[in-house]
Coordinates of C-alpha atoms in Angstrom, one line a residue:
X1 CA 0.2 0.0 0.0
X2 CA 2.5 2.6 0.9
X3 CA 4.5 2.2 -2.4
X4 CA 1.2 2.3 -4.4
X5 CA 0.9 5.8 -2.4
X6 CA 4.1 6.8 -2.9
X7 CA 3.7 6.0 -6.9
X8 CA 0.3 7.7 -7.0
X9 CA 1.8 11.2 -5.0
X10 CA 4.7 11.0 -7.4
X11 CA 3.1 10.9 -10.6
X12 CA 0.4 13.2 -9.1
X13 CA 3.6 16.0 -8.8
X14 CA 5.1 15.4 -11.9
X15 CA 1.7 15.7 -14.2
X16 CA 0.8 19.0 -12.1
X17 CA 4.4 20.2 -13.2
X18 CA 3.6 19.1 -16.7
X19 CA 0.3 20.9 -16.6
X20 CA 1.8 24.3 -15.2
X21 CA 4.1 24.4 -18.1
X22 CA 1.3 24.1 -20.4
X23 CA -0.2 26.6 -18.8
X24 CA 2.5 29.1 -19.0
X25 CA 3.1 28.4 -22.9
X26 CA -1.2 28.5 -24.0
X27 CA -2.9 29.6 -21.0
X28 CA -6.5 27.6 -20.4
X29 CA -6.5 25.9 -23.5
X30 CA -2.5 25.0 -23.2
X31 CA -3.2 23.8 -19.6
X32 CA -6.2 21.5 -20.4
X33 CA -3.9 20.3 -23.6
X34 CA -1.4 19.3 -21.1
X35 CA -3.3 17.8 -19.0
X36 CA -4.6 15.6 -21.8
X37 CA -1.1 14.8 -22.4
X38 CA -0.3 13.9 -19.4
X39 CA -3.0 11.4 -18.7
X40 CA -2.2 9.6 -22.0
X41 CA 1.6 9.9 -21.0
X42 CA 0.7 8.2 -17.7
X43 CA -1.1 5.4 -19.4
X44 CA 1.4 4.8 -21.8
X45 CA 4.1 4.8 -19.7
X46 CA 2.5 2.3 -17.5
X47 CA 2.2 -0.6 -20.3
X48 CA 5.6 0.8 -22.4
X49 CA 7.8 2.8 -20.5
X50 CA 10.1 -0.4 -19.8
X51 CA 10.0 -1.1 -23.6
X52 CA 11.3 2.4 -24.2
X53 CA 13.9 2.6 -21.9
X54 CA 15.4 -0.7 -23.0
X55 CA 15.0 0.3 -26.9
X56 CA 16.6 3.5 -25.7
X57 CA 19.8 2.0 -24.6
X58 CA 20.0 -1.1 -27.1
X59 CA 19.7 -3.4 -24.7
X60 CA 19.2 -6.7 -26.3
X61 CA 17.6 -10.4 -24.6
X62 CA 19.9 -13.1 -23.8
X63 CA 19.1 -16.4 -22.3
X64 CA 20.9 -19.8 -20.9
X65 CA 21.0 -20.9 -24.5
X66 CA 23.6 -18.3 -25.5
X67 CA 27.5 -19.8 -26.3
X68 CA 28.8 -16.7 -24.4
X69 CA 30.0 -18.4 -21.0
X70 CA 29.9 -15.0 -19.4
X71 CA 26.7 -13.9 -20.8
X72 CA 25.1 -17.7 -19.5
X73 CA 26.6 -17.3 -16.0
X74 CA 24.8 -14.0 -15.7
X75 CA 21.4 -15.3 -17.0
X76 CA 21.9 -18.4 -14.8
X77 CA 22.8 -16.6 -11.5
X78 CA 19.6 -13.8 -12.3
X79 CA 17.1 -17.1 -12.5
X80 CA 18.8 -18.5 -9.5
X81 CA 18.3 -15.0 -7.2
X82 CA 15.0 -14.9 -8.5
X83 CA 14.2 -18.1 -7.4
X84 CA 15.7 -17.4 -4.3
X85 CA 13.5 -14.2 -3.9
X86 CA 10.2 -15.8 -4.9
X87 CA 10.5 -14.1 -7.6
X88 CA 8.8 -14.7 -11.2
X89 CA 11.8 -15.3 -13.6
X90 CA 12.7 -11.7 -15.5
X91 CA 13.7 -11.3 -18.9
X92 CA 17.2 -10.8 -19.0
X93 CA 18.8 -8.2 -21.1
X94 CA 22.9 -7.0 -21.9
X95 CA 23.3 -3.2 -22.8
X96 CA 26.6 -2.7 -25.5
X97 CA 28.3 0.3 -23.3
X98 CA 31.5 -0.1 -21.7
X99 CA 30.4 1.7 -18.5
X100 CA 29.7 -0.7 -16.2
X101 CA 26.4 -0.3 -14.7
X102 CA 22.7 -2.2 -14.4
X103 CA 18.9 -1.0 -13.7
X104 CA 16.0 -2.9 -13.7
X105 CA 12.7 -2.0 -15.4
X106 CA 8.9 -3.2 -15.5
X107 CA 5.4 -2.5 -14.6
X108 CA 5.4 -5.2 -12.1
X109 CA 7.1 -8.7 -10.8
X110 CA 5.2 -10.6 -13.3
X111 CA 6.6 -8.5 -16.2
X112 CA 10.0 -7.4 -14.9
X113 CA 13.3 -7.1 -16.7
X114 CA 16.9 -6.6 -15.4
X115 CA 19.7 -5.1 -18.0
X116 CA 23.6 -5.1 -17.4
X117 CA 26.0 -3.9 -19.3
X118 CA 29.0 -5.7 -21.2
X119 CA 31.0 -3.3 -19.1
X120 CA 29.9 -4.4 -16.0
X121 CA 30.0 -8.2 -17.0
X122 CA 33.7 -7.7 -17.9
X123 CA 34.5 -5.7 -14.8
X124 CA 33.1 -7.6 -12.0
X125 CA 33.9 -11.2 -11.3
X126 CA 30.9 -13.6 -10.7
X127 CA 30.2 -12.7 -7.1
X128 CA 30.4 -9.0 -7.5
X129 CA 27.4 -9.5 -10.4
X130 CA 25.4 -11.5 -8.4
X131 CA 25.2 -9.1 -6.0
X132 CA 24.2 -6.3 -8.6
X133 CA 22.0 -8.1 -9.8
X134 CA 20.7 -9.3 -6.5
X135 CA 20.0 -5.3 -5.5
X136 CA 18.3 -5.0 -9.1
X137 CA 15.8 -7.9 -7.9
X138 CA 15.4 -6.2 -4.6
X139 CA 13.7 -3.1 -6.8
X140 CA 11.6 -5.4 -8.9
X141 CA 10.4 -7.1 -5.5
X142 CA 10.0 -3.6 -4.0
X143 CA 8.0 -2.9 -7.1
X144 CA 10.0 0.2 -7.5
X145 CA 10.7 -0.1 -11.1
X146 CA 7.0 1.0 -11.9
X147 CA 8.2 4.3 -10.2
X148 CA 11.5 4.4 -12.0
X149 CA 10.6 3.8 -15.1
X150 CA 7.4 6.4 -15.3
X151 CA 9.4 9.0 -13.5
X152 CA 12.1 8.9 -16.3
X153 CA 9.8 9.3 -18.9
X154 CA 7.8 12.0 -17.3
X155 CA 10.6 14.0 -15.7
X156 CA 12.2 13.8 -19.3
X157 CA 9.1 15.5 -20.7
X158 CA 8.8 17.9 -18.6
X159 CA 12.4 19.1 -19.0
X160 CA 12.0 19.2 -23.0
X161 CA 9.0 20.8 -22.6
X162 CA 10.3 23.7 -20.4
X163 CA 13.2 24.2 -22.6
X164 CA 10.7 24.6 -25.6
X165 CA 8.3 27.4 -23.3
X166 CA 10.4 30.0 -24.2
X167 CA 10.1 29.6 -28.0
X168 CA 6.3 28.2 -28.3
X169 CA 4.4 30.7 -25.8
X170 CA 3.3 33.5 -28.0
X171 CA 3.9 37.1 -27.3
X172 CA 5.1 38.4 -24.0
X173 CA 1.3 39.8 -23.0
X174 CA -0.2 36.3 -24.1
X175 CA 2.5 34.5 -21.4
X176 CA 0.8 34.4 -18.0
X177 CA 4.0 35.8 -16.0
X178 CA 5.3 37.2 -19.2
X179 CA 8.6 36.3 -20.3
X180 CA 9.9 36.3 -16.6
X181 CA 7.9 33.9 -15.7
X182 CA 8.7 32.0 -18.7
X183 CA 12.5 31.8 -18.0
X184 CA 11.7 31.1 -14.2
X185 CA 9.8 27.9 -15.4
X186 CA 12.5 26.8 -17.3
X187 CA 14.9 26.8 -14.8
X188 CA 12.4 25.8 -11.9
X189 CA 10.5 23.0 -13.4
X190 CA 13.3 20.5 -14.5
X191 CA 14.7 21.3 -10.8
X192 CA 11.1 20.8 -9.6
X193 CA 11.2 17.2 -11.5
X194 CA 14.8 16.3 -10.0
X195 CA 13.5 17.2 -6.7
X196 CA 10.8 14.9 -7.1
X197 CA 13.1 11.9 -8.1
X198 CA 15.2 12.4 -5.5
X199 CA 12.7 12.5 -2.7
X200 CA 12.4 9.2 -3.1
X201 CA 15.4 7.6 -4.6
X202 CA 17.8 7.6 -2.1
X203 CA 16.0 5.7 0.1
X204 CA 15.1 3.4 -2.6
X205 CA 18.3 3.0 -3.3
X206 CA 19.4 1.9 0.7
X207 CA 16.6 -0.2 0.6
X208 CA 17.2 -2.5 -2.5
X209 CA 21.1 -2.7 -1.4
X210 CA 19.6 -4.0 2.3
X211 CA 17.6 -6.6 0.4
X212 CA 19.5 -7.6 -2.5
X213 CA 22.3 -8.2 0.1
X214 CA 19.4 -10.4 2.0
X215 CA 18.7 -12.3 -1.4
X216 CA 22.4 -12.9 -2.5
X217 CA 23.2 -13.6 1.3
X218 CA 26.6 -11.6 0.8
X219 CA 26.6 -8.3 1.4
X220 CA 30.2 -7.9 1.2
X221 CA 29.7 -8.7 -2.6
X222 CA 27.9 -5.9 -3.3
X223 CA 29.4 -3.4 -1.3
X224 CA 32.6 -4.3 -3.7
X225 CA 30.6 -4.0 -6.6
X226 CA 29.4 -0.5 -6.1
X227 CA 33.2 1.0 -5.1
X228 CA 34.1 -0.7 -8.3
X229 CA 31.2 0.7 -10.7
X230 CA 31.9 4.1 -9.1
X231 CA 35.5 3.9 -9.8
X232 CA 35.1 3.1 -13.2
X233 CA 31.6 4.8 -14.4
X234 CA 32.7 8.4 -13.9
X235 CA 35.3 7.9 -16.1
X236 CA 33.4 6.3 -19.0
X237 CA 30.9 8.0 -20.4
X238 CA 27.7 6.5 -21.0
X239 CA 26.2 8.7 -24.3
X240 CA 22.7 7.7 -24.0
X241 CA 22.5 8.5 -20.3
X242 CA 24.1 11.8 -20.8
X243 CA 21.2 12.2 -23.8
X244 CA 18.6 11.5 -21.5
X245 CA 19.6 12.3 -18.2
X246 CA 16.5 11.3 -16.9
X247 CA 17.0 8.1 -17.0
X248 CA 20.2 8.0 -15.0
X249 CA 17.9 7.8 -11.2
X250 CA 17.1 4.2 -12.8
X251 CA 21.0 2.6 -12.6
X252 CA 22.7 1.3 -9.7
X253 CA 25.2 4.1 -9.6
X254 CA 24.2 7.4 -11.4
X255 CA 25.8 6.9 -15.0
X256 CA 26.2 10.7 -15.5
X257 CA 29.6 12.5 -15.0
X258 CA 30.4 14.6 -12.2
X259 CA 27.1 13.6 -10.4
X260 CA 27.8 11.0 -8.4
X261 CA 28.1 13.2 -5.1
X262 CA 25.2 13.1 -2.1
X263 CA 24.1 16.9 -2.8
X264 CA 20.7 18.3 -3.1
X265 CA 20.4 17.0 -6.3
X266 CA 21.5 13.8 -6.8
X267 CA 19.2 10.9 -6.9
X268 CA 21.9 8.5 -5.5
X269 CA 22.9 8.6 -2.0
X270 CA 26.6 8.8 -1.8
X271 CA 28.5 5.3 -2.5
X272 CA 30.4 5.4 0.6
X273 CA 27.6 5.6 3.0
X274 CA 25.7 2.8 0.8
X275 CA 29.0 0.6 1.2
X276 CA 29.2 1.5 5.0
X277 CA 25.7 0.6 5.4
X278 CA 26.5 -3.1 3.8
X279 CA 29.6 -4.2 5.4
X280 CA 27.5 -3.6 8.5
X281 CA 25.4 -6.1 7.6
X282 CA 28.3 -8.5 6.8
X283 CA 30.3 -7.4 9.9
X284 CA 33.3 -6.1 8.2
X285 CA 35.3 -3.2 7.6
X286 CA 34.7 -1.6 4.4
X287 CA 37.4 -2.6 1.6
X288 CA 39.7 -0.4 0.2
X289 CA 38.5 2.8 -1.5
X290 CA 38.8 2.0 -5.8
X291 CA 40.7 4.5 -7.7
X292 CA 39.0 6.3 -10.5
X293 CA 39.6 5.2 -13.9
X294 CA 39.9 7.5 -16.7
X295 CA 38.0 6.4 -20.2
X296 CA 40.4 4.8 -22.5
X297 CA 42.5 3.6 -19.7
X298 CA 43.1 0.8 -17.5
X299 CA 42.6 -3.2 -17.3
X300 CA 39.5 -3.7 -18.4
X301 CA 39.5 -2.0 -21.7
X302 CA 38.3 -4.8 -23.8
X303 CA 40.7 -7.8 -24.6
X304 CA 40.7 -11.0 -23.2
X305 CA 42.2 -10.1 -20.0
X306 CA 39.3 -7.5 -19.5
X307 CA 37.1 -10.8 -18.7
X308 CA 37.3 -12.0 -15.1
X309 CA 36.7 -15.5 -14.1
X310 CA 33.3 -16.9 -14.2
X311 CA 33.9 -18.7 -11.0
X312 CA 32.5 -17.5 -8.1
X313 CA 34.5 -16.9 -4.9
X314 CA 33.9 -18.2 -1.2
X315 CA 32.2 -15.4 0.7
X316 CA 34.4 -14.2 3.2
X317 CA 32.1 -14.9 6.5
X318 CA 29.3 -12.4 7.9
X319 CA 25.8 -13.6 9.5
X320 CA 24.2 -13.3 5.8
X321 CA 26.6 -16.1 4.3
X322 CA 24.8 -19.6 4.1

């Protein structure tokens, strides 16, 4: 019930922003048109936002019949973790992106999908990959995926519409608030949309970390994975994410360069805080911080040496390990 109420309030807030911009552009008529579009977008996003995001990132579906052992282990582990979490087995996708990252999407557990980048599969060992995918399955189990995908769709639409407000709003006397009001909304509307996203995103990530560690039984592996992803992600540009920043909050680590800090507009908590919380669960000290890697360098940039072993390591103790 809490998740359903949170989703409703989020969609209502973003729709109100969308309608407000419509009023600024076209007065009462523009507001009515924007309201109709907002309702239509909510309905369309509910049924299709997962497909939109997967297509946007060029994700391709993979299964256990693949000849690539790295992908086969990836799919097998997702299925095993889903069974452990008492979830329907999701569709499994891979994105041809060097930046290590992953996300989950879908309107409910019965229609869920998880996606990982080739960079993540190459840079992390099997145990760490399992930790990441358990985190994504926790989002599915908590029914966060509907919120994430619809939020990304509407927040992106709000930002785009706000940017066009100045150019398609008629003359100054026709605009409610005049040119100053238009410019103010161009700045404030995307900020407000970001704040709405942020309001639920940080708590959601902490909860997914906790529940993901419970699913995998290995909080240390997820903590290690988060540090590696953080170190590499900001040195390898994710072009699609940079072009569609509203989708950044869907990923396990913010894919946008230079926006990983725990600041006012960050949709993700500071990675160090997440790692510390996970290590408390496992009863261990946090692992040593990974050094950032710049794009084009590092041992993980292609070639046979970029592929880690597919054999899992034994977990290093802690109350969550069986």
